Amino acid sequence: MSVSGEWFAPTELEFSAIHVRAKTEWAHLSLGDGSGTVGQGEITSTQLASEVASTVARLANRIRGRRLSSDTDVIALNGLTTGQLEEDQVLATAVSGLRCAVTDALAQRAQLPLVDYLRALYDHEGTPERSVQLYSNINRSMLPDDNGPVDRSPDSFAEMASRAMEAGFTTAKCAPFDECKAPFKSTGLPREAEPGLERIRAAKAVIGPERTLLVDCHSRFDLESGLALEPELREAGVGWYEEPVDPIHDTDDLRKIRDNAELPIAGAEHGYGVALFTRLMEEDALDVVMPDVKFCGGPAEAYLIGSELEARWDSSVSMHCPSGPLSLLASAHATAAFGNKIPLEHAVYEVEWRHEAMEPFEQVESGYLVLPDGFGLGGRVDPVAVAMRGRSWTE
């Protein structure tokens, strides 16, 4: 099926944000053509939503009213380079959100679900799955809420891990090293890591040997401490070792850790574009790359990263997605399109009403996200949820 003749000419841009807990909000953009086609993308970031939104608005002015036949027109019409996008997180977030919205709209115009549109666009044969296996990120459920800090004891980690397993997930992930931040005063394994190891042991005890616990270190270590920590994680039964150091800025140190590690090394959630992720794999810095649809270039770029890297390195791509349901949906379409072998990340139990933020409701069953019927993403951020829990604006 050819989808190359479709085009979309956006004339309208709107933003929305939904308050989640404490300082967390899910931010989104909507691109419309005035005739009923509206594409959406999530632009949740560690940066200020206003900074990302103003960048989106500036970039959108260059595509307003233009006939877009590809999401990469966002880059071409703004005269951007891959180097700029690799180096500027705000710019990459804005471009990724716009590319997602354009891809969503083009798939709607082609009257195809996004997963089918991506495969048709790149002549990918076969029938993709309509449900995507998830792994449970339990960490965000234990971050501060509107009432302040919450319990992050080993017992709390164990309780959340148990809850996820009872819901049908077979893999959980935690980020337990709150007390750690390199450089450390002592040599070898820092004493500050022990509380995190206790949290890991408690969670793994309830997960059991047949199911998997992944550990994210949020780049809190350095070369020496990262080397010393890996055997401790291995002894605790951990499934992978995520970002002991920053994969993009400290690539040489990460390669040294990987050279000495038995655990798979994962990371690069802030990376943009297939070229960067390919370099990290070719340079032997990582075993598993983790593109995030909000930063890596949107679902079409995520598809390319997955399809190209998996063809060279089996089981090497696991999409990063600790944010809202719109980015999870876009990530699931991309994951299903390239047929990923590693479950997709899902932030569980952050808020009980999460599924209600989407229309139709987000549907997670026994550890799987069910792709909704419909063209494009097949779902949208519910304006009622925005009115009840957030805000909308234009730039």
PDB file of N, CA and C in Angstrom, residues 235-292:
ATOM      1  N   GLU A 235      24.680  -9.633  41.754  1.00  0.00           N
ATOM      2  CA  GLU A 235      24.410 -10.538  42.869  1.00  0.00           C
ATOM      3  C   GLU A 235      22.961 -10.417  43.352  1.00  0.00           C
ATOM      4  N   ALA A 236      22.391  -9.204  43.220  1.00  0.00           N
ATOM      5  CA  ALA A 236      21.004  -8.990  43.636  1.00  0.00           C
ATOM      6  C   ALA A 236      19.993  -9.529  42.628  1.00  0.00           C
ATOM      7  N   GLY A 237      20.468  -9.984  41.471  1.00  0.00           N
ATOM      8  CA  GLY A 237      19.567 -10.566  40.473  1.00  0.00           C
ATOM      9  C   GLY A 237      18.929  -9.576  39.533  1.00  0.00           C
ATOM     10  N   VAL A 238      19.588  -8.445  39.328  1.00  0.00           N
ATOM     11  CA  VAL A 238      19.054  -7.393  38.454  1.00  0.00           C
ATOM     12  C   VAL A 238      19.154  -7.810  36.991  1.00  0.00           C
ATOM     13  N   GLY A 239      18.199  -7.321  36.165  1.00  0.00           N
ATOM     14  CA  GLY A 239      18.152  -7.705  34.754  1.00  0.00           C
ATOM     15  C   GLY A 239      18.963  -6.835  33.828  1.00  0.00           C
ATOM     16  N   TRP A 240      19.032  -5.527  34.117  1.00  0.00           N
ATOM     17  CA  TRP A 240      19.927  -4.662  33.366  1.00  0.00           C
ATOM     18  C   TRP A 240      20.376  -3.504  34.242  1.00  0.00           C
ATOM     19  N   TYR A 241      21.437  -2.852  33.785  1.00  0.00           N
ATOM     20  CA  TYR A 241      22.116  -1.776  34.500  1.00  0.00           C
ATOM     21  C   TYR A 241      21.966  -0.532  33.619  1.00  0.00           C
ATOM     22  N   GLU A 242      21.045   0.362  33.998  1.00  0.00           N
ATOM     23  CA  GLU A 242      20.702   1.499  33.150  1.00  0.00           C
ATOM     24  C   GLU A 242      21.398   2.782  33.615  1.00  0.00           C
ATOM     25  N   GLU A 243      22.151   3.372  32.722  1.00  0.00           N
ATOM     26  CA  GLU A 243      22.770   4.675  32.892  1.00  0.00           C
ATOM     27  C   GLU A 243      23.496   4.894  34.221  1.00  0.00           C
ATOM     28  N   PRO A 244      24.517   4.106  34.509  1.00  0.00           N
ATOM     29  CA  PRO A 244      25.354   4.447  35.666  1.00  0.00           C
ATOM     30  C   PRO A 244      26.019   5.810  35.469  1.00  0.00           C
ATOM     31  N   VAL A 245      26.383   6.105  34.222  1.00  0.00           N
ATOM     32  CA  VAL A 245      26.865   7.433  33.835  1.00  0.00           C
ATOM     33  C   VAL A 245      26.102   7.851  32.579  1.00  0.00           C
ATOM     34  N   ASP A 246      26.211   9.110  32.214  1.00  0.00           N
ATOM     35  CA  ASP A 246      25.493   9.624  31.051  1.00  0.00           C
ATOM     36  C   ASP A 246      26.068   9.017  29.770  1.00  0.00           C
ATOM     37  N   PRO A 247      25.272   8.277  29.000  1.00  0.00           N
ATOM     38  CA  PRO A 247      25.806   7.605  27.808  1.00  0.00           C
ATOM     39  C   PRO A 247      26.255   8.563  26.709  1.00  0.00           C
ATOM     40  N   ILE A 248      25.646   9.735  26.647  1.00  0.00           N
ATOM     41  CA  ILE A 248      25.933  10.655  25.550  1.00  0.00           C
ATOM     42  C   ILE A 248      27.147  11.533  25.858  1.00  0.00           C
ATOM     43  N   HIS A 249      27.260  11.989  27.112  1.00  0.00           N
ATOM     44  CA  HIS A 249      28.352  12.890  27.477  1.00  0.00           C
ATOM     45  C   HIS A 249      29.554  12.171  28.086  1.00  0.00           C
ATOM     46  N   ASP A 250      29.326  10.981  28.622  1.00  0.00           N
ATOM     47  CA  ASP A 250      30.417  10.211  29.241  1.00  0.00           C
ATOM     48  C   ASP A 250      30.540   8.845  28.565  1.00  0.00           C
ATOM     49  N   THR A 251      30.554   8.864  27.241  1.00  0.00           N
ATOM     50  CA  THR A 251      30.538   7.621  26.470  1.00  0.00           C
ATOM     51  C   THR A 251      31.756   6.750  26.761  1.00  0.00           C
ATOM     52  N   ASP A 252      32.924   7.346  26.879  1.00  0.00           N
ATOM     53  CA  ASP A 252      34.138   6.561  27.121  1.00  0.00           C
ATOM     54  C   ASP A 252      34.064   5.829  28.456  1.00  0.00           C
ATOM     55  N   ASP A 253      33.590   6.511  29.503  1.00  0.00           N
ATOM     56  CA  ASP A 253      33.456   5.871  30.807  1.00  0.00           C
ATOM     57  C   ASP A 253      32.436   4.745  30.754  1.00  0.00           C
ATOM     58  N   LEU A 254      31.333   4.973  30.044  1.00  0.00           N
ATOM     59  CA  LEU A 254      30.310   3.930  29.968  1.00  0.00           C
ATOM     60  C   LEU A 254      30.849   2.703  29.229  1.00  0.00           C
ATOM     61  N   ARG A 255      31.643   2.919  28.188  1.00  0.00           N
ATOM     62  CA  ARG A 255      32.224   1.792  27.465  1.00  0.00           C
ATOM     63  C   ARG A 255      33.129   0.957  28.380  1.00  0.00           C
ATOM     64  N   LYS A 256      33.878   1.629  29.239  1.00  0.00           N
ATOM     65  CA  LYS A 256      34.740   0.911  30.177  1.00  0.00           C
ATOM     66  C   LYS A 256      33.918   0.106  31.178  1.00  0.00           C
ATOM     67  N   ILE A 257      32.806   0.675  31.626  1.00  0.00           N
ATOM     68  CA  ILE A 257      31.922  -0.071  32.528  1.00  0.00           C
ATOM     69  C   ILE A 257      31.342  -1.281  31.804  1.00  0.00           C
ATOM     70  N   ARG A 258      30.899  -1.065  30.555  1.00  0.00           N
ATOM     71  CA  ARG A 258      30.324  -2.179  29.797  1.00  0.00           C
ATOM     72  C   ARG A 258      31.362  -3.264  29.542  1.00  0.00           C
ATOM     73  N   ASP A 259      32.617  -2.881  29.258  1.00  0.00           N
ATOM     74  CA  ASP A 259      33.673  -3.858  28.992  1.00  0.00           C
ATOM     75  C   ASP A 259      33.906  -4.779  30.180  1.00  0.00           C
ATOM     76  N   ASN A 260      33.634  -4.276  31.383  1.00  0.00           N
ATOM     77  CA  ASN A 260      33.874  -5.052  32.594  1.00  0.00           C
ATOM     78  C   ASN A 260      32.605  -5.652  33.194  1.00  0.00           C
ATOM     79  N   ALA A 261      31.461  -5.394  32.574  1.00  0.00           N
ATOM     80  CA  ALA A 261      30.180  -5.809  33.136  1.00  0.00           C
ATOM     81  C   ALA A 261      29.697  -7.126  32.534  1.00  0.00           C
ATOM     82  N   GLU A 262      28.969  -7.872  33.339  1.00  0.00           N
ATOM     83  CA  GLU A 262      28.247  -9.036  32.840  1.00  0.00           C
ATOM     84  C   GLU A 262      26.783  -8.701  32.583  1.00  0.00           C
ATOM     85  N   LEU A 263      26.248  -7.715  33.307  1.00  0.00           N
ATOM     86  CA  LEU A 263      24.876  -7.279  33.069  1.00  0.00           C
ATOM     87  C   LEU A 263      24.788  -6.479  31.775  1.00  0.00           C
ATOM     88  N   PRO A 264      23.654  -6.546  31.062  1.00  0.00           N
ATOM     89  CA  PRO A 264      23.454  -5.657  29.917  1.00  0.00           C
ATOM     90  C   PRO A 264      23.420  -4.198  30.382  1.00  0.00           C
ATOM     91  N   ILE A 265      24.029  -3.315  29.607  1.00  0.00           N
ATOM     92  CA  ILE A 265      24.047  -1.892  29.908  1.00  0.00           C
ATOM     93  C   ILE A 265      23.053  -1.192  28.981  1.00  0.00           C
ATOM     94  N   ALA A 266      22.132  -0.425  29.582  1.00  0.00           N
ATOM     95  CA  ALA A 266      21.063   0.231  28.824  1.00  0.00           C
ATOM     96  C   ALA A 266      21.112   1.742  29.040  1.00  0.00           C
ATOM     97  N   GLY A 267      20.515   2.495  28.086  1.00  0.00           N
ATOM     98  CA  GLY A 267      20.427   3.931  28.303  1.00  0.00           C
ATOM     99  C   GLY A 267      20.298   4.753  27.041  1.00  0.00           C
ATOM    100  N   ALA A 268      20.555   6.052  27.197  1.00  0.00           N
ATOM    101  CA  ALA A 268      20.506   7.079  26.141  1.00  0.00           C
ATOM    102  C   ALA A 268      19.090   7.589  25.894  1.00  0.00           C
ATOM    103  N   GLU A 269      18.325   7.741  26.955  1.00  0.00           N
ATOM    104  CA  GLU A 269      16.935   8.188  26.837  1.00  0.00           C
ATOM    105  C   GLU A 269      16.813   9.600  26.279  1.00  0.00           C
ATOM    106  N   HIS A 270      17.856  10.421  26.407  1.00  0.00           N
ATOM    107  CA  HIS A 270      17.782  11.797  25.926  1.00  0.00           C
ATOM    108  C   HIS A 270      18.337  11.968  24.516  1.00  0.00           C
ATOM    109  N   GLY A 271      18.646  10.874  23.841  1.00  0.00           N
ATOM    110  CA  GLY A 271      19.247  10.969  22.520  1.00  0.00           C
ATOM    111  C   GLY A 271      18.255  11.318  21.430  1.00  0.00           C
ATOM    112  N   TYR A 272      18.759  11.944  20.361  1.00  0.00           N
ATOM    113  CA  TYR A 272      17.950  12.272  19.190  1.00  0.00           C
ATOM    114  C   TYR A 272      18.517  11.577  17.956  1.00  0.00           C
ATOM    115  N   GLY A 273      17.640  10.898  17.216  1.00  0.00           N
ATOM    116  CA  GLY A 273      17.952  10.452  15.871  1.00  0.00           C
ATOM    117  C   GLY A 273      18.660   9.119  15.754  1.00  0.00           C
ATOM    118  N   VAL A 274      18.409   8.469  14.636  1.00  0.00           N
ATOM    119  CA  VAL A 274      18.953   7.144  14.396  1.00  0.00           C
ATOM    120  C   VAL A 274      20.477   7.164  14.352  1.00  0.00           C
ATOM    121  N   ALA A 275      21.083   8.259  13.883  1.00  0.00           N
ATOM    122  CA  ALA A 275      22.544   8.305  13.762  1.00  0.00           C
ATOM    123  C   ALA A 275      23.218   8.222  15.124  1.00  0.00           C
ATOM    124  N   LEU A 276      22.691   8.943  16.111  1.00  0.00           N
ATOM    125  CA  LEU A 276      23.296   8.923  17.444  1.00  0.00           C
ATOM    126  C   LEU A 276      23.205   7.539  18.074  1.00  0.00           C
ATOM    127  N   PHE A 277      22.030   6.912  18.000  1.00  0.00           N
ATOM    128  CA  PHE A 277      21.872   5.591  18.604  1.00  0.00           C
ATOM    129  C   PHE A 277      22.733   4.550  17.888  1.00  0.00           C
ATOM    130  N   THR A 278      22.877   4.698  16.590  1.00  0.00           N
ATOM    131  CA  THR A 278      23.751   3.791  15.855  1.00  0.00           C
ATOM    132  C   THR A 278      25.201   3.951  16.308  1.00  0.00           C
ATOM    133  N   ARG A 279      25.630   5.196  16.487  1.00  0.00           N
ATOM    134  CA  ARG A 279      26.999   5.439  16.961  1.00  0.00           C
ATOM    135  C   ARG A 279      27.247   4.791  18.318  1.00  0.00           C
ATOM    136  N   LEU A 280      26.300   4.933  19.228  1.00  0.00           N
ATOM    137  CA  LEU A 280      26.475   4.363  20.566  1.00  0.00           C
ATOM    138  C   LEU A 280      26.617   2.844  20.513  1.00  0.00           C
ATOM    139  N   MET A 281      25.891   2.212  19.602  1.00  0.00           N
ATOM    140  CA  MET A 281      26.017   0.761  19.458  1.00  0.00           C
ATOM    141  C   MET A 281      27.322   0.395  18.760  1.00  0.00           C
ATOM    142  N   GLU A 282      27.684   1.128  17.725  1.00  0.00           N
ATOM    143  CA  GLU A 282      28.931   0.831  17.006  1.00  0.00           C
ATOM    144  C   GLU A 282      30.155   1.067  17.884  1.00  0.00           C
ATOM    145  N   GLU A 283      30.052   2.007  18.815  1.00  0.00           N
ATOM    146  CA  GLU A 283      31.166   2.301  19.720  1.00  0.00           C
ATOM    147  C   GLU A 283      31.180   1.394  20.951  1.00  0.00           C
ATOM    148  N   ASP A 284      30.270   0.396  20.986  1.00  0.00           N
ATOM    149  CA  ASP A 284      30.214  -0.585  22.075  1.00  0.00           C
ATOM    150  C   ASP A 284      29.996   0.053  23.439  1.00  0.00           C
ATOM    151  N   ALA A 285      29.219   1.135  23.467  1.00  0.00           N
ATOM    152  CA  ALA A 285      28.919   1.795  24.738  1.00  0.00           C
ATOM    153  C   ALA A 285      27.714   1.182  25.427  1.00  0.00           C
ATOM    154  N   LEU A 286      26.797   0.604  24.661  1.00  0.00           N
ATOM    155  CA  LEU A 286      25.541   0.098  25.201  1.00  0.00           C
ATOM    156  C   LEU A 286      25.205  -1.265  24.606  1.00  0.00           C
ATOM    157  N   ASP A 287      24.437  -2.035  25.390  1.00  0.00           N
ATOM    158  CA  ASP A 287      23.815  -3.255  24.875  1.00  0.00           C
ATOM    159  C   ASP A 287      22.388  -2.985  24.423  1.00  0.00           C
ATOM    160  N   VAL A 288      21.723  -2.025  25.098  1.00  0.00           N
ATOM    161  CA  VAL A 288      20.330  -1.688  24.798  1.00  0.00           C
ATOM    162  C   VAL A 288      20.195  -0.172  24.757  1.00  0.00           C
ATOM    163  N   VAL A 289      19.733   0.361  23.623  1.00  0.00           N
ATOM    164  CA  VAL A 289      19.457   1.793  23.533  1.00  0.00           C
ATOM    165  C   VAL A 289      17.994   2.035  23.886  1.00  0.00           C
ATOM    166  N   MET A 290      17.725   3.249  24.412  1.00  0.00           N
ATOM    167  CA  MET A 290      16.391   3.547  24.924  1.00  0.00           C
ATOM    168  C   MET A 290      15.858   4.857  24.348  1.00  0.00           C
ATOM    169  N   PRO A 291      15.510   4.881  23.055  1.00  0.00           N
ATOM    170  CA  PRO A 291      14.952   6.116  22.484  1.00  0.00           C
ATOM    171  C   PRO A 291      13.621   6.471  23.132  1.00  0.00           C
ATOM    172  N   ASP A 292      13.419   7.758  23.381  1.00  0.00           N
ATOM    173  CA  ASP A 292      12.173   8.259  23.946  1.00  0.00           C
ATOM    174  C   ASP A 292      11.452   9.035  22.857  1.00  0.00           C
TER     175      ASP A 292
END
